[in-house]
mmCIF file of C-alpha atoms in Angstrom:
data_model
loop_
_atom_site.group_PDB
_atom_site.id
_atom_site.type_symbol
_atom_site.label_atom_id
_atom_site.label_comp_id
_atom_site.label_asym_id
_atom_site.label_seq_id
_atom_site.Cartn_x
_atom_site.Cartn_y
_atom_site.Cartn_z
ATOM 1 C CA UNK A 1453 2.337 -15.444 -6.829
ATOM 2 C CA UNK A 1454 0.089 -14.060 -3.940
ATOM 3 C CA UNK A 1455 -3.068 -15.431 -2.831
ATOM 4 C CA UNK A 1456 -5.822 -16.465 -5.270
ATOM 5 C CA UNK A 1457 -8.777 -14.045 -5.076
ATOM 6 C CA UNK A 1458 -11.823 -13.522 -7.896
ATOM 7 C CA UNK A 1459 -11.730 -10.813 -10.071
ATOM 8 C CA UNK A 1460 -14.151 -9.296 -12.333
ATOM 9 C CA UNK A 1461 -17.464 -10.578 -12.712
ATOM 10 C CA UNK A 1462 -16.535 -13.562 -10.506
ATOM 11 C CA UNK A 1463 -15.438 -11.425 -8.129
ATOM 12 C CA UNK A 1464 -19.045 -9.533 -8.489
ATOM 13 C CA UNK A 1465 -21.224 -12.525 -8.131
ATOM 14 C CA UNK A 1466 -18.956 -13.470 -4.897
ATOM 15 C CA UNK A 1467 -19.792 -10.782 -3.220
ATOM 16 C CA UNK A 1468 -23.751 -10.656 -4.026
ATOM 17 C CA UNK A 1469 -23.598 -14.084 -2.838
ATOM 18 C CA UNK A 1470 -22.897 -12.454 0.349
ATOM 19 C CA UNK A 1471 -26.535 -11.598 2.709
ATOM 20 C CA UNK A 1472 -26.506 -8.176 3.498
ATOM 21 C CA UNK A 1473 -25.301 -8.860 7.188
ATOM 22 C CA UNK A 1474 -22.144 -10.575 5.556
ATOM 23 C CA UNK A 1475 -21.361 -7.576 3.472
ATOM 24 C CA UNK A 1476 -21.883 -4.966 6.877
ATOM 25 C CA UNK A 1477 -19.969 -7.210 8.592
ATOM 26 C CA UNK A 1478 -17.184 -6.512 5.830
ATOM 27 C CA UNK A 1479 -16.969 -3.163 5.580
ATOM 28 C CA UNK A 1480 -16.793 -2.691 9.358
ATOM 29 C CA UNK A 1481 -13.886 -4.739 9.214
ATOM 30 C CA UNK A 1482 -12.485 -2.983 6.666
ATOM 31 C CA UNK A 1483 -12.917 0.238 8.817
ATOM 32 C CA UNK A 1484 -10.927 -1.167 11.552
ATOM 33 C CA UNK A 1485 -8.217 -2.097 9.469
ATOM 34 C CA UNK A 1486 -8.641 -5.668 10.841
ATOM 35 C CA UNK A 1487 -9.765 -9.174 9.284
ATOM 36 C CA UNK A 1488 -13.357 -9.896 8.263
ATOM 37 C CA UNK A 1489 -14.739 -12.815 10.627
ATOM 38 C CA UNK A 1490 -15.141 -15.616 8.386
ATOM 39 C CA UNK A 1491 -12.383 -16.810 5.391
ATOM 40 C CA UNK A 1492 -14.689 -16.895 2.795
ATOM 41 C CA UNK A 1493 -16.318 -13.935 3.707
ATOM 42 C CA UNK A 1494 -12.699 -12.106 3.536
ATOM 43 C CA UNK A 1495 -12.378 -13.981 -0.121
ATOM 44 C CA UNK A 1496 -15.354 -12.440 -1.469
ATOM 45 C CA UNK A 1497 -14.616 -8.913 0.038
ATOM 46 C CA UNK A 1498 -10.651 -9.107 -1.121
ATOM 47 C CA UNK A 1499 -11.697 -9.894 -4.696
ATOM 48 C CA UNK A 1500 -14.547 -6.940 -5.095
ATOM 49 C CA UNK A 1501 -12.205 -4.980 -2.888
ATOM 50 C CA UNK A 1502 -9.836 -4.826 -5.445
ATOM 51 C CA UNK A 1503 -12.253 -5.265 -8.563
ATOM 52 C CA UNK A 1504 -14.287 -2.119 -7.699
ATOM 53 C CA UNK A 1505 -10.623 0.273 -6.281
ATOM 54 C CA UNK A 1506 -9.355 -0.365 -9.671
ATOM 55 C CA UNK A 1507 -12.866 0.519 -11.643
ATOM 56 C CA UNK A 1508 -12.874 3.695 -9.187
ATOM 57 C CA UNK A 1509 -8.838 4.672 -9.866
ATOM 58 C CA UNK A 1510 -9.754 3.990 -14.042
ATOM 59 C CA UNK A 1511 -12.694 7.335 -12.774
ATOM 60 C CA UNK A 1512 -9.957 9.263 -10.665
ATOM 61 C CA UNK A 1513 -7.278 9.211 -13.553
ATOM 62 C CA UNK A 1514 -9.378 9.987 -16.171
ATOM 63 C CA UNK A 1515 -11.848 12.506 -14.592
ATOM 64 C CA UNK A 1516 -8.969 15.607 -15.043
ATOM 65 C CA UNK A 1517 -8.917 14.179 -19.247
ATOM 66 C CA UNK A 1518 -12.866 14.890 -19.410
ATOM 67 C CA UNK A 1519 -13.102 17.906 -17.429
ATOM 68 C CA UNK A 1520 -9.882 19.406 -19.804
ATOM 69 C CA UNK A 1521 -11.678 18.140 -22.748
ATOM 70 C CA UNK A 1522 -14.988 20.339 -21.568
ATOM 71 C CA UNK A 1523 -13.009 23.499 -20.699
ATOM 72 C CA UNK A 1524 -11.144 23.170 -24.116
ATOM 73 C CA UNK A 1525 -15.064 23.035 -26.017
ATOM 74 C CA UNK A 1526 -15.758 25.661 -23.792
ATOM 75 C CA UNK A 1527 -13.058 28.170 -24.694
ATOM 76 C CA UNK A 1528 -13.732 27.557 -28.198
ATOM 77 C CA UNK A 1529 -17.351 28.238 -27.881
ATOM 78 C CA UNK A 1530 -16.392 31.269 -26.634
ATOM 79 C CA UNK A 1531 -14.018 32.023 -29.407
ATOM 80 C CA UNK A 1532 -16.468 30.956 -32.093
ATOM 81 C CA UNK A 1533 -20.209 32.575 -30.957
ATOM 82 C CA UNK A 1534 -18.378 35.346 -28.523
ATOM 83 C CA UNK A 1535 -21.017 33.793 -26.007
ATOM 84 C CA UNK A 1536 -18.549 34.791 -22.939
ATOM 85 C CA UNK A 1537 -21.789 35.381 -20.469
ATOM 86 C CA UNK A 1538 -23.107 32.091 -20.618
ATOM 87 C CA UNK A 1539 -19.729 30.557 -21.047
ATOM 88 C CA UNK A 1540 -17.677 31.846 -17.778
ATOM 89 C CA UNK A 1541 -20.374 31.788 -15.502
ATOM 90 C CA UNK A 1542 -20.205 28.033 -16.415
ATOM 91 C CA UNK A 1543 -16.145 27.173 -15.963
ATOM 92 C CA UNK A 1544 -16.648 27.772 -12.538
ATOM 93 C CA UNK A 1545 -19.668 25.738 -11.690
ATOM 94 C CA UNK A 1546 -18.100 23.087 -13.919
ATOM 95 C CA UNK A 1547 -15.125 23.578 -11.621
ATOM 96 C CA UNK A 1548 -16.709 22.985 -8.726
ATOM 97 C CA UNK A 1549 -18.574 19.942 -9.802
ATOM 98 C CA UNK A 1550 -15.285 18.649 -10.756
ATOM 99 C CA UNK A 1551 -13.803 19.065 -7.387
ATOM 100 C CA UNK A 1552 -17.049 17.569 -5.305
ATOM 101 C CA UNK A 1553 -17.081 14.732 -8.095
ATOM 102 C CA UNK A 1554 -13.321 14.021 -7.070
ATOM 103 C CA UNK A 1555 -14.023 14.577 -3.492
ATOM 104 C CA UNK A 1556 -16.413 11.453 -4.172
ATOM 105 C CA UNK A 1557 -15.143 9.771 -5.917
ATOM 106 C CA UNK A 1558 -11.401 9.334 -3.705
ATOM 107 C CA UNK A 1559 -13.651 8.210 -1.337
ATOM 108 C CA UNK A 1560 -15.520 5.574 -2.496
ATOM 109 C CA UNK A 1561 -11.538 4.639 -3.701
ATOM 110 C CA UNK A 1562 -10.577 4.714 -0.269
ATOM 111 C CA UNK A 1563 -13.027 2.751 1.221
ATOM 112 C CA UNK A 1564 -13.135 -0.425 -1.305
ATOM 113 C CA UNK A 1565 -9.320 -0.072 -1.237
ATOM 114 C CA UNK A 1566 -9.737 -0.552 2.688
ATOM 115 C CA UNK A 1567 -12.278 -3.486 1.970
ATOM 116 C CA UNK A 1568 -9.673 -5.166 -0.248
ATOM 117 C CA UNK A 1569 -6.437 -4.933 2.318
ATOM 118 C CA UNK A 1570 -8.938 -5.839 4.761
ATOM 119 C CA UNK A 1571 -9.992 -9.198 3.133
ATOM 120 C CA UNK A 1572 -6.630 -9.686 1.568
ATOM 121 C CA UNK A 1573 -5.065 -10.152 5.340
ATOM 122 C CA UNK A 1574 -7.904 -12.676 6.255
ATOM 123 C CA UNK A 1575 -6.912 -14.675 3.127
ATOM 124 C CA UNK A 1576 -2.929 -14.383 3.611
ATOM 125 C CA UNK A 1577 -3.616 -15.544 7.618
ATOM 126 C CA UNK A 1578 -5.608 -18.317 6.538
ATOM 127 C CA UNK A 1579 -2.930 -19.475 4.015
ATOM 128 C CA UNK A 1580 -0.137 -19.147 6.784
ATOM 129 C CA UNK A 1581 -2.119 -21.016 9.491
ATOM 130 C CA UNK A 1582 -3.026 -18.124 11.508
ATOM 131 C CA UNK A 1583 -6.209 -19.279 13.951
ATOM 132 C CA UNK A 1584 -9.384 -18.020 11.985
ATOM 133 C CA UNK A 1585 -12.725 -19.442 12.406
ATOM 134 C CA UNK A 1586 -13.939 -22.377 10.079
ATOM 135 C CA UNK A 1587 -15.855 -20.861 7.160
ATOM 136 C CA UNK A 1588 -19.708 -20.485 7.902
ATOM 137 C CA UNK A 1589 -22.179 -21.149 5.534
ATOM 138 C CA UNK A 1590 -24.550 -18.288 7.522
ATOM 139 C CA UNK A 1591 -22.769 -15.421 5.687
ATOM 140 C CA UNK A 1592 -23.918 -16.232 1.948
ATOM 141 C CA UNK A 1593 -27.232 -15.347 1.133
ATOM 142 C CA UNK A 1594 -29.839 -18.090 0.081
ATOM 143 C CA UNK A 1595 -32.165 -18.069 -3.453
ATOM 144 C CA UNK A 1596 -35.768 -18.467 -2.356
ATOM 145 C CA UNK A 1597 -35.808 -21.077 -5.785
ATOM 146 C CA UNK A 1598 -32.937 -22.852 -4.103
ATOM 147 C CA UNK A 1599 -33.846 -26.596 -3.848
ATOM 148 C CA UNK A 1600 -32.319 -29.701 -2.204
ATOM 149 C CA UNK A 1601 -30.608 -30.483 -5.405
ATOM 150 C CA UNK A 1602 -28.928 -27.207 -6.113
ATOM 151 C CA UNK A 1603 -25.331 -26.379 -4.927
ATOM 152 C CA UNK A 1604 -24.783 -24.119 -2.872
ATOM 153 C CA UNK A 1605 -22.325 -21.302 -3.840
ATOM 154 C CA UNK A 1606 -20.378 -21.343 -0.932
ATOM 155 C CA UNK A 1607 -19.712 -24.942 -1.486
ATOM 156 C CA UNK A 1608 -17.587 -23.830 -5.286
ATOM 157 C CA UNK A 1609 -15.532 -20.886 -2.891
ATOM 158 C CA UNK A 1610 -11.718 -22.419 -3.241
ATOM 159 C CA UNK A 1611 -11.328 -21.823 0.697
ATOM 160 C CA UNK A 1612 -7.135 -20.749 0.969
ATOM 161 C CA UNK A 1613 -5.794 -23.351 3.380
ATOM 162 C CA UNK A 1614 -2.508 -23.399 4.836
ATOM 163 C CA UNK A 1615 0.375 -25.844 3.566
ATOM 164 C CA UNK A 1616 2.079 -28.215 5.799
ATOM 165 C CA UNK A 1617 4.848 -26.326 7.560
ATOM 166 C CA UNK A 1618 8.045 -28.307 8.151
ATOM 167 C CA UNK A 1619 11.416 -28.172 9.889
ATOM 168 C CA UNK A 1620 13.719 -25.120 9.074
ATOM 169 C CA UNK A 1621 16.997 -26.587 7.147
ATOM 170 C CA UNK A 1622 18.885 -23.607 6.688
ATOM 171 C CA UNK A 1623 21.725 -25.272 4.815
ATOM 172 C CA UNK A 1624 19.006 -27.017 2.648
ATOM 173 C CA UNK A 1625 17.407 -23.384 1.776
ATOM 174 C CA UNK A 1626 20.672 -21.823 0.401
ATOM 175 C CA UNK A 1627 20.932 -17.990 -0.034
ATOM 176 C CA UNK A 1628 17.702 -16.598 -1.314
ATOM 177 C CA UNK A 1629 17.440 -12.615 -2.213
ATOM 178 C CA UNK A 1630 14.692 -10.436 -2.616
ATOM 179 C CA UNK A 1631 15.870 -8.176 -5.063
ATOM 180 C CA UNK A 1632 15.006 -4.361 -5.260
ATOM 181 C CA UNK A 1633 12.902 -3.171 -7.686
ATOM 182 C CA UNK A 1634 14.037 -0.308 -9.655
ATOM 183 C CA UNK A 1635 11.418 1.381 -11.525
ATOM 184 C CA UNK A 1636 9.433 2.486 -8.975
ATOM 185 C CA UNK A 1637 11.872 4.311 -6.808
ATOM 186 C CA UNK A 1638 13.670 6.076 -10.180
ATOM 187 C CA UNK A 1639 10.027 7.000 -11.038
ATOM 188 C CA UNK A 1640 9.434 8.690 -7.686
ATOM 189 C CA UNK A 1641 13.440 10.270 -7.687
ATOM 190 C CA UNK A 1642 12.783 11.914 -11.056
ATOM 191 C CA UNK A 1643 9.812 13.255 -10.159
ATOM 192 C CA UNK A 1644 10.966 14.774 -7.048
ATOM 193 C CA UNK A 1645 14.052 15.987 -8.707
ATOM 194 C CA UNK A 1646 11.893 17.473 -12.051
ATOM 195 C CA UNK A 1647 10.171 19.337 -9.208
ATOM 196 C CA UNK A 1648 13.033 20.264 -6.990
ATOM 197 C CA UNK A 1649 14.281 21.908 -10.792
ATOM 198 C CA UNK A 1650 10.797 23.869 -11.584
ATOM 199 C CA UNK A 1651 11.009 25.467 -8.502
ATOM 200 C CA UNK A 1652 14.510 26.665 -8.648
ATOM 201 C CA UNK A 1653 13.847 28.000 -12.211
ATOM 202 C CA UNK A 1654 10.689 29.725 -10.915
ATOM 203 C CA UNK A 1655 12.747 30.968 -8.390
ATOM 204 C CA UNK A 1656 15.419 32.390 -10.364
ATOM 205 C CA UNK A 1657 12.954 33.905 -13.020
ATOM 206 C CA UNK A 1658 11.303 35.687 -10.343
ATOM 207 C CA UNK A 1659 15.149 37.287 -9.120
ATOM 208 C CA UNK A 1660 15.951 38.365 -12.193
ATOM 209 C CA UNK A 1661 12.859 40.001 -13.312
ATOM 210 C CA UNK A 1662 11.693 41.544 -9.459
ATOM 211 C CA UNK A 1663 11.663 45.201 -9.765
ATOM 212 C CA UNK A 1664 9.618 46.278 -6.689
ATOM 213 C CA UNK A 1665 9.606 45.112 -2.646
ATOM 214 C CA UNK A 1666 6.505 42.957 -3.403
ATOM 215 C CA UNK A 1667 8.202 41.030 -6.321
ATOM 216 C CA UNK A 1668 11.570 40.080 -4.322
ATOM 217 C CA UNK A 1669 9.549 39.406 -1.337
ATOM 218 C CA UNK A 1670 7.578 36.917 -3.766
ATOM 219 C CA UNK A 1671 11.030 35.848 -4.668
ATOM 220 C CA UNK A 1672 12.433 35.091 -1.382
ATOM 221 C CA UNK A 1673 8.820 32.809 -1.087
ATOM 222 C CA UNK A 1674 9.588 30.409 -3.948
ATOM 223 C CA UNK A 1675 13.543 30.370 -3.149
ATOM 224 C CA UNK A 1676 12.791 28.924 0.366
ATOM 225 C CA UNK A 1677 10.061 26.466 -1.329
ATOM 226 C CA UNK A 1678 12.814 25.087 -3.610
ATOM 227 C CA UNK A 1679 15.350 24.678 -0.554
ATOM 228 C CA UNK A 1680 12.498 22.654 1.060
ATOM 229 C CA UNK A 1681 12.224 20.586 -1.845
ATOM 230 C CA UNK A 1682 15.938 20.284 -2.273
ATOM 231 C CA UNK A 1683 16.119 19.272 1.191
ATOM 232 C CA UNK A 1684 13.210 16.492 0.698
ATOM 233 C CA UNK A 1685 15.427 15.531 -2.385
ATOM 234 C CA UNK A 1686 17.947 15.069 -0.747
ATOM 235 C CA UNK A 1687 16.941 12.954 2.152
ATOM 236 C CA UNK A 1688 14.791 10.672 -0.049
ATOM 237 C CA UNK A 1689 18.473 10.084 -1.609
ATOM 238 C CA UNK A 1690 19.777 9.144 1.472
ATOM 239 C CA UNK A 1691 17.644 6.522 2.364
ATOM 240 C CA UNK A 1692 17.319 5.122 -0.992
ATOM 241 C CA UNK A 1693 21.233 5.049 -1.892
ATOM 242 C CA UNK A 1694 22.264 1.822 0.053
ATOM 243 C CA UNK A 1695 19.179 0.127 -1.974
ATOM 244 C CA UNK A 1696 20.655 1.294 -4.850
ATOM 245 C CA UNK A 1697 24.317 0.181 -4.148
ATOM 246 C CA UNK A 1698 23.262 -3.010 -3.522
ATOM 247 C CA UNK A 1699 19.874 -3.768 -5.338
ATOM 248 C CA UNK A 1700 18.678 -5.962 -2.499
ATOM 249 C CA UNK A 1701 16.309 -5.779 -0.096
ATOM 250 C CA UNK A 1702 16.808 -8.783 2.148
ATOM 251 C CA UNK A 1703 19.304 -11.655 2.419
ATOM 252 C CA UNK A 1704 18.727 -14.790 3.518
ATOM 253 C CA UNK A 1705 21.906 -17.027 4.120
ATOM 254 C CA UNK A 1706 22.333 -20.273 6.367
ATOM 255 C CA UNK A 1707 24.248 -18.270 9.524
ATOM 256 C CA UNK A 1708 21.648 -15.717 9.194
ATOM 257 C CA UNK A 1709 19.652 -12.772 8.081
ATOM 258 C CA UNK A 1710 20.707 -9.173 6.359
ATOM 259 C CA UNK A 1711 18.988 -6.342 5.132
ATOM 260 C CA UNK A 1712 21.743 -4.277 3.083
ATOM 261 C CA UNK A 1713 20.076 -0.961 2.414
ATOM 262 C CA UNK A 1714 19.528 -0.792 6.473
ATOM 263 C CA UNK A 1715 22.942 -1.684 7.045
ATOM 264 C CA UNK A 1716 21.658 -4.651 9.450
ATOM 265 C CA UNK A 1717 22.093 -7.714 10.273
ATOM 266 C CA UNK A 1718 21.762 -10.991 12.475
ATOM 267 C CA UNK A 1719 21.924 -14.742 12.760
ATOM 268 C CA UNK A 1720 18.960 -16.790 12.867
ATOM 269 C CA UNK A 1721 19.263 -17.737 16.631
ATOM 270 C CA UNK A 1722 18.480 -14.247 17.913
ATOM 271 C CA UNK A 1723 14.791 -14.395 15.618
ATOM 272 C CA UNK A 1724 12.324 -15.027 18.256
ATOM 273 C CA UNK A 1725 9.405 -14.266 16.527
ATOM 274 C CA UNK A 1726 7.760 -13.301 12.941
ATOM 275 C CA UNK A 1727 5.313 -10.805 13.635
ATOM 276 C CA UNK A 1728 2.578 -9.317 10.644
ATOM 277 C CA UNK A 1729 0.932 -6.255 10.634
ATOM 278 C CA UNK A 1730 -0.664 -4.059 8.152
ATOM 279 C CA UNK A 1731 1.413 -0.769 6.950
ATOM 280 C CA UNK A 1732 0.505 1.627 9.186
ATOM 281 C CA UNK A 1733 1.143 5.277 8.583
ATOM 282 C CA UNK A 1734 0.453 7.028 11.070
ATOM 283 C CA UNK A 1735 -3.057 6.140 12.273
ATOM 284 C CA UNK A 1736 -3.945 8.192 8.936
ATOM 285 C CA UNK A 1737 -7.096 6.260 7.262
ATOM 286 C CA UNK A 1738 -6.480 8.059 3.763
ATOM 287 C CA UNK A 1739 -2.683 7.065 3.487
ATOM 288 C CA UNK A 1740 -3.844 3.450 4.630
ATOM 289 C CA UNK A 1741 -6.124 3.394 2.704
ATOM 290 C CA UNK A 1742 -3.740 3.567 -0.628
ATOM 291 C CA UNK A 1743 -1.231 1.059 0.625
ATOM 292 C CA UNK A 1744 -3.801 -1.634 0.781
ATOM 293 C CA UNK A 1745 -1.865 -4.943 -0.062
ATOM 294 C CA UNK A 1746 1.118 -3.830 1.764
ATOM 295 C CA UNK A 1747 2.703 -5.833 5.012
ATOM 296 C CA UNK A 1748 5.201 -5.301 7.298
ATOM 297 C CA UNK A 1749 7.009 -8.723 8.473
ATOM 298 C CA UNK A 1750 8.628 -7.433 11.404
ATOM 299 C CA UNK A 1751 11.419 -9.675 12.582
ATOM 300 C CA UNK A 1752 11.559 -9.479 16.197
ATOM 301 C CA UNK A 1753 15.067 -10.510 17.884
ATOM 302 C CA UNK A 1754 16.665 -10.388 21.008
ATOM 303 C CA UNK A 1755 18.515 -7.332 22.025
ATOM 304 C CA UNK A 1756 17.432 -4.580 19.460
ATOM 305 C CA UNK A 1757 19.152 -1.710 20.883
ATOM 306 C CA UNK A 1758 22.188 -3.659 19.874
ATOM 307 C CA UNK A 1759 21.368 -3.396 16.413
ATOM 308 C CA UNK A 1760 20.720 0.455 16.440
ATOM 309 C CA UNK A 1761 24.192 1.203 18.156
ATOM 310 C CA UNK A 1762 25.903 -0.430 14.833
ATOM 311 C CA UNK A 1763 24.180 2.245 13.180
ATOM 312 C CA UNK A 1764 25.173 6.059 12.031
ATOM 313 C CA UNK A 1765 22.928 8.684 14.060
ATOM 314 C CA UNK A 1766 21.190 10.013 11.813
ATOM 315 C CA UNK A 1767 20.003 6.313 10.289
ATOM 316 C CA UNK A 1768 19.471 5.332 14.601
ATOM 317 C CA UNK A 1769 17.506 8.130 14.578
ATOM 318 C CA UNK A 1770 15.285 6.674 11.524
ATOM 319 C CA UNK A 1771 15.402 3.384 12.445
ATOM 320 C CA UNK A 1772 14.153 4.267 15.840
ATOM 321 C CA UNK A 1773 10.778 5.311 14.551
ATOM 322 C CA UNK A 1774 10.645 1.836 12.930
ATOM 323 C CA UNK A 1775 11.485 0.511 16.120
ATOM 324 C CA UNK A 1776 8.439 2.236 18.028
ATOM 325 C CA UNK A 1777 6.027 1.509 15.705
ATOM 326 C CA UNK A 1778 6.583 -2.573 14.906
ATOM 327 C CA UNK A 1779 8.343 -2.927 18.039
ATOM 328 C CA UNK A 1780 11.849 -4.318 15.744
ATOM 329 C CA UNK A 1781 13.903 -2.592 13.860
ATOM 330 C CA UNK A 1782 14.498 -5.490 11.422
ATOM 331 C CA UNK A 1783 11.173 -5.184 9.240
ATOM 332 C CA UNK A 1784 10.727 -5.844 5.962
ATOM 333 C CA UNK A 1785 7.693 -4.666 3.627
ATOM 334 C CA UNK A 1786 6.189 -7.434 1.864
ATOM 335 C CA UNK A 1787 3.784 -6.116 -1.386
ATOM 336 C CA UNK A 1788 3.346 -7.766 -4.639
ATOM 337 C CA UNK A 1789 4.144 -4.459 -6.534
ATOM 338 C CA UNK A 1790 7.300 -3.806 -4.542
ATOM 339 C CA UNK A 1791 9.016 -6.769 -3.084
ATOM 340 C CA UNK A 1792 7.292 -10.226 -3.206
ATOM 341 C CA UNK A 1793 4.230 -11.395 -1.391
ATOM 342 C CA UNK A 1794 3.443 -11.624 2.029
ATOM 343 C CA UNK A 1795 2.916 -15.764 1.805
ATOM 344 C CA UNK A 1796 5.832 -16.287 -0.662
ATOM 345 C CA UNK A 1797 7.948 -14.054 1.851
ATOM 346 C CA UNK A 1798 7.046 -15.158 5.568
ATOM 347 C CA UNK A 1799 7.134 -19.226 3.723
ATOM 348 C CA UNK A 1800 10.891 -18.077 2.512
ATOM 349 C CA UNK A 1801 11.823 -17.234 6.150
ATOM 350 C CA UNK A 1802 10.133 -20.632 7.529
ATOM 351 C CA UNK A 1803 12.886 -22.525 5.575
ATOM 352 C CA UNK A 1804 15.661 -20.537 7.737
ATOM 353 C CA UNK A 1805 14.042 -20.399 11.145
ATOM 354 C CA UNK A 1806 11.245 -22.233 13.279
ATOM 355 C CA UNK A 1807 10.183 -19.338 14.881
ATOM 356 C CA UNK A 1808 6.529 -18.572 15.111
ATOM 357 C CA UNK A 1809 4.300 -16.348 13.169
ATOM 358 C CA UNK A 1810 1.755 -13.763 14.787
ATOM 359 C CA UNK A 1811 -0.562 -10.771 13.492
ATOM 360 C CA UNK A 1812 -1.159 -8.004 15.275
#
């Protein structure tokens, strides 16, 4: 279960709730991928973060549907009144409005997708004790009708608080699994490989039928395109193969920790620290943007190097990036969609280890 946030029209009325200043305040937070400054201020933005992304993704994935529904009335308004004139010069103005109205409309995706992740983490630190300032009563806005009897909205905001964190007992806490979920990563193999095979078909089409220097030389084109794709194939195999053997992400036993798919593990004595950080993909806003929700709990433990020499080179090599960019090798994504939550996750590894927690 992850953190409770409003949704819908409760998650609407939150956020009007909010003065103006409050709801600036938000998005600038949401711009530098950090935490809004207040808890319930972060509640309110998760909750119409993620209320308004999802109205906006319902526009994105049904925009194409429309527009092919107009070019199909089009075409057979051509057919029927042989108005072709009229008709033509229309498909591509209607083509470009399509492709400004996307434009837009990605955007305005983008940016309440960043105003969700960013109020999300200001909820999940709150409910793992992270230091954030006590909720403020200056960030909702206040009715001019408002009198001394009337409560005040901010007073009905469920405010997350953290739970009492006690003692690691790792013999008490058993083995615990996250297991790996499978749809998603055969969804994304298929694709790749459905691609990987319309390009090689393309390609040999265009072999057999090339009858002049230009043809073979478009030939040679979409061979080398379906090498690059067979090469992509391939390497998303390799890194998703282990996960598959094994169908678990992370394993938590009393003498320690072990992530199968990464080939890696440790005991709990060498975990020094729990560190959280958004998913960051290479400073890119847009790709942030999308994996709003997402958290890397980077375990960091003494002597990583150590850890990377156990490894093949080609997976050192991968694992080094990791390495450079959480500062662990050991890190583990934590999403609702994909793994578990970031609370239920980083509360799992409190019952193994007393190590502390951090954001960054």
């Amino acid at each position: 279960m992850g953190p409770s946030i409003p949704s819908g029209r409760a998650a609407r009325n939150a956020w009007r709730a909010l003065n103006p200043d409050a709801r600036r305040a938000a998005f600038a937070a949401a711009r530098r991928n950090v935490a809004p400054p207040d808890v319930g201020l972060a509640w309110a933005a998760a909750g119409y973060g993620r209320t308004m992304s999802r109205r906006y993704r319902i526009l994105v994935a049904l925009t194409p549907v429309g527009v092919a529904v107009l070019m199909v009335v089009a075409v057979t308004i051509v057919v029927a009144f042989r108005a072709a004139g009229p008709a033509f010069l229309g498909i591509p103005v209607a083509l470009l409005i399509y492709v400004a109205g996307m434009l837009t409309l990605s955007r305005r995706l983008r940016r309440y997708q960043r105003l969700y992740n960013s109020g999300l983490l200001g909820v999940e630190a709150a409910q793992l004790g992270a230091p954030v300032p006590a909720p403020s009563p200056a960030v909702w806005a206040t009715s001019g009708y408002q009198s001394e009897f009337t409560v005040p909205y901010e007073a009905s905001v469920p405010v997350p608080t953290a739970a009492p964190r006690g003692p690691a007992d790792p013999v008490g806490a058993g083995i615990q699994e996250i297991p790996l979920r499978l749809g998603a990563l055969v969804a994304q193999c298929a694709i790749l490989v459905v691609l990987a095979a319309a390009l090689w078909t393309n390609a040999a089409v265009h072999l057999a039928t090339a009858s002049s220097a230009f043809s073979r030389s478009i030939s040679v084109v979409w061979v080398m395109l379906a090498c690059v794709m067979t090469v992509l194939v391939g390497f998303f195999l390799l890194l998703i193969i282990p996960a598959l053997r094994t169908r678990v992400i992370a394993r938590f036993t009393p003498s320690g920790w072990e992530l199968p798919g990464a080939r890696m593990a440790g005991p709990w004595a060498e975990l020094r620290e729990i560190r959280i950080r958004p998913l960051n993909v290479r400073q890119s806003g847009r790709a942030n943007a999308t994996l709003a929700g997402y958290r890397a709990v980077v375990l960091m433990v003494d002597h990583p190097d150590g850890y990377l020499a156990r490894l093949s080179r080609l997976r050192r090599a991968l694992v080094r990036r990791t390495m450079n960019r959480y500062g662990s090798p050991v890190v583990i994504i934590a999403s609702p969609r994909r793994t578990m939550p970031l609370v239920d996750l980083v509360r799992m590894l409190q019952r193994y280890t007393d190590a502390p927690v951090t954001w960054s």
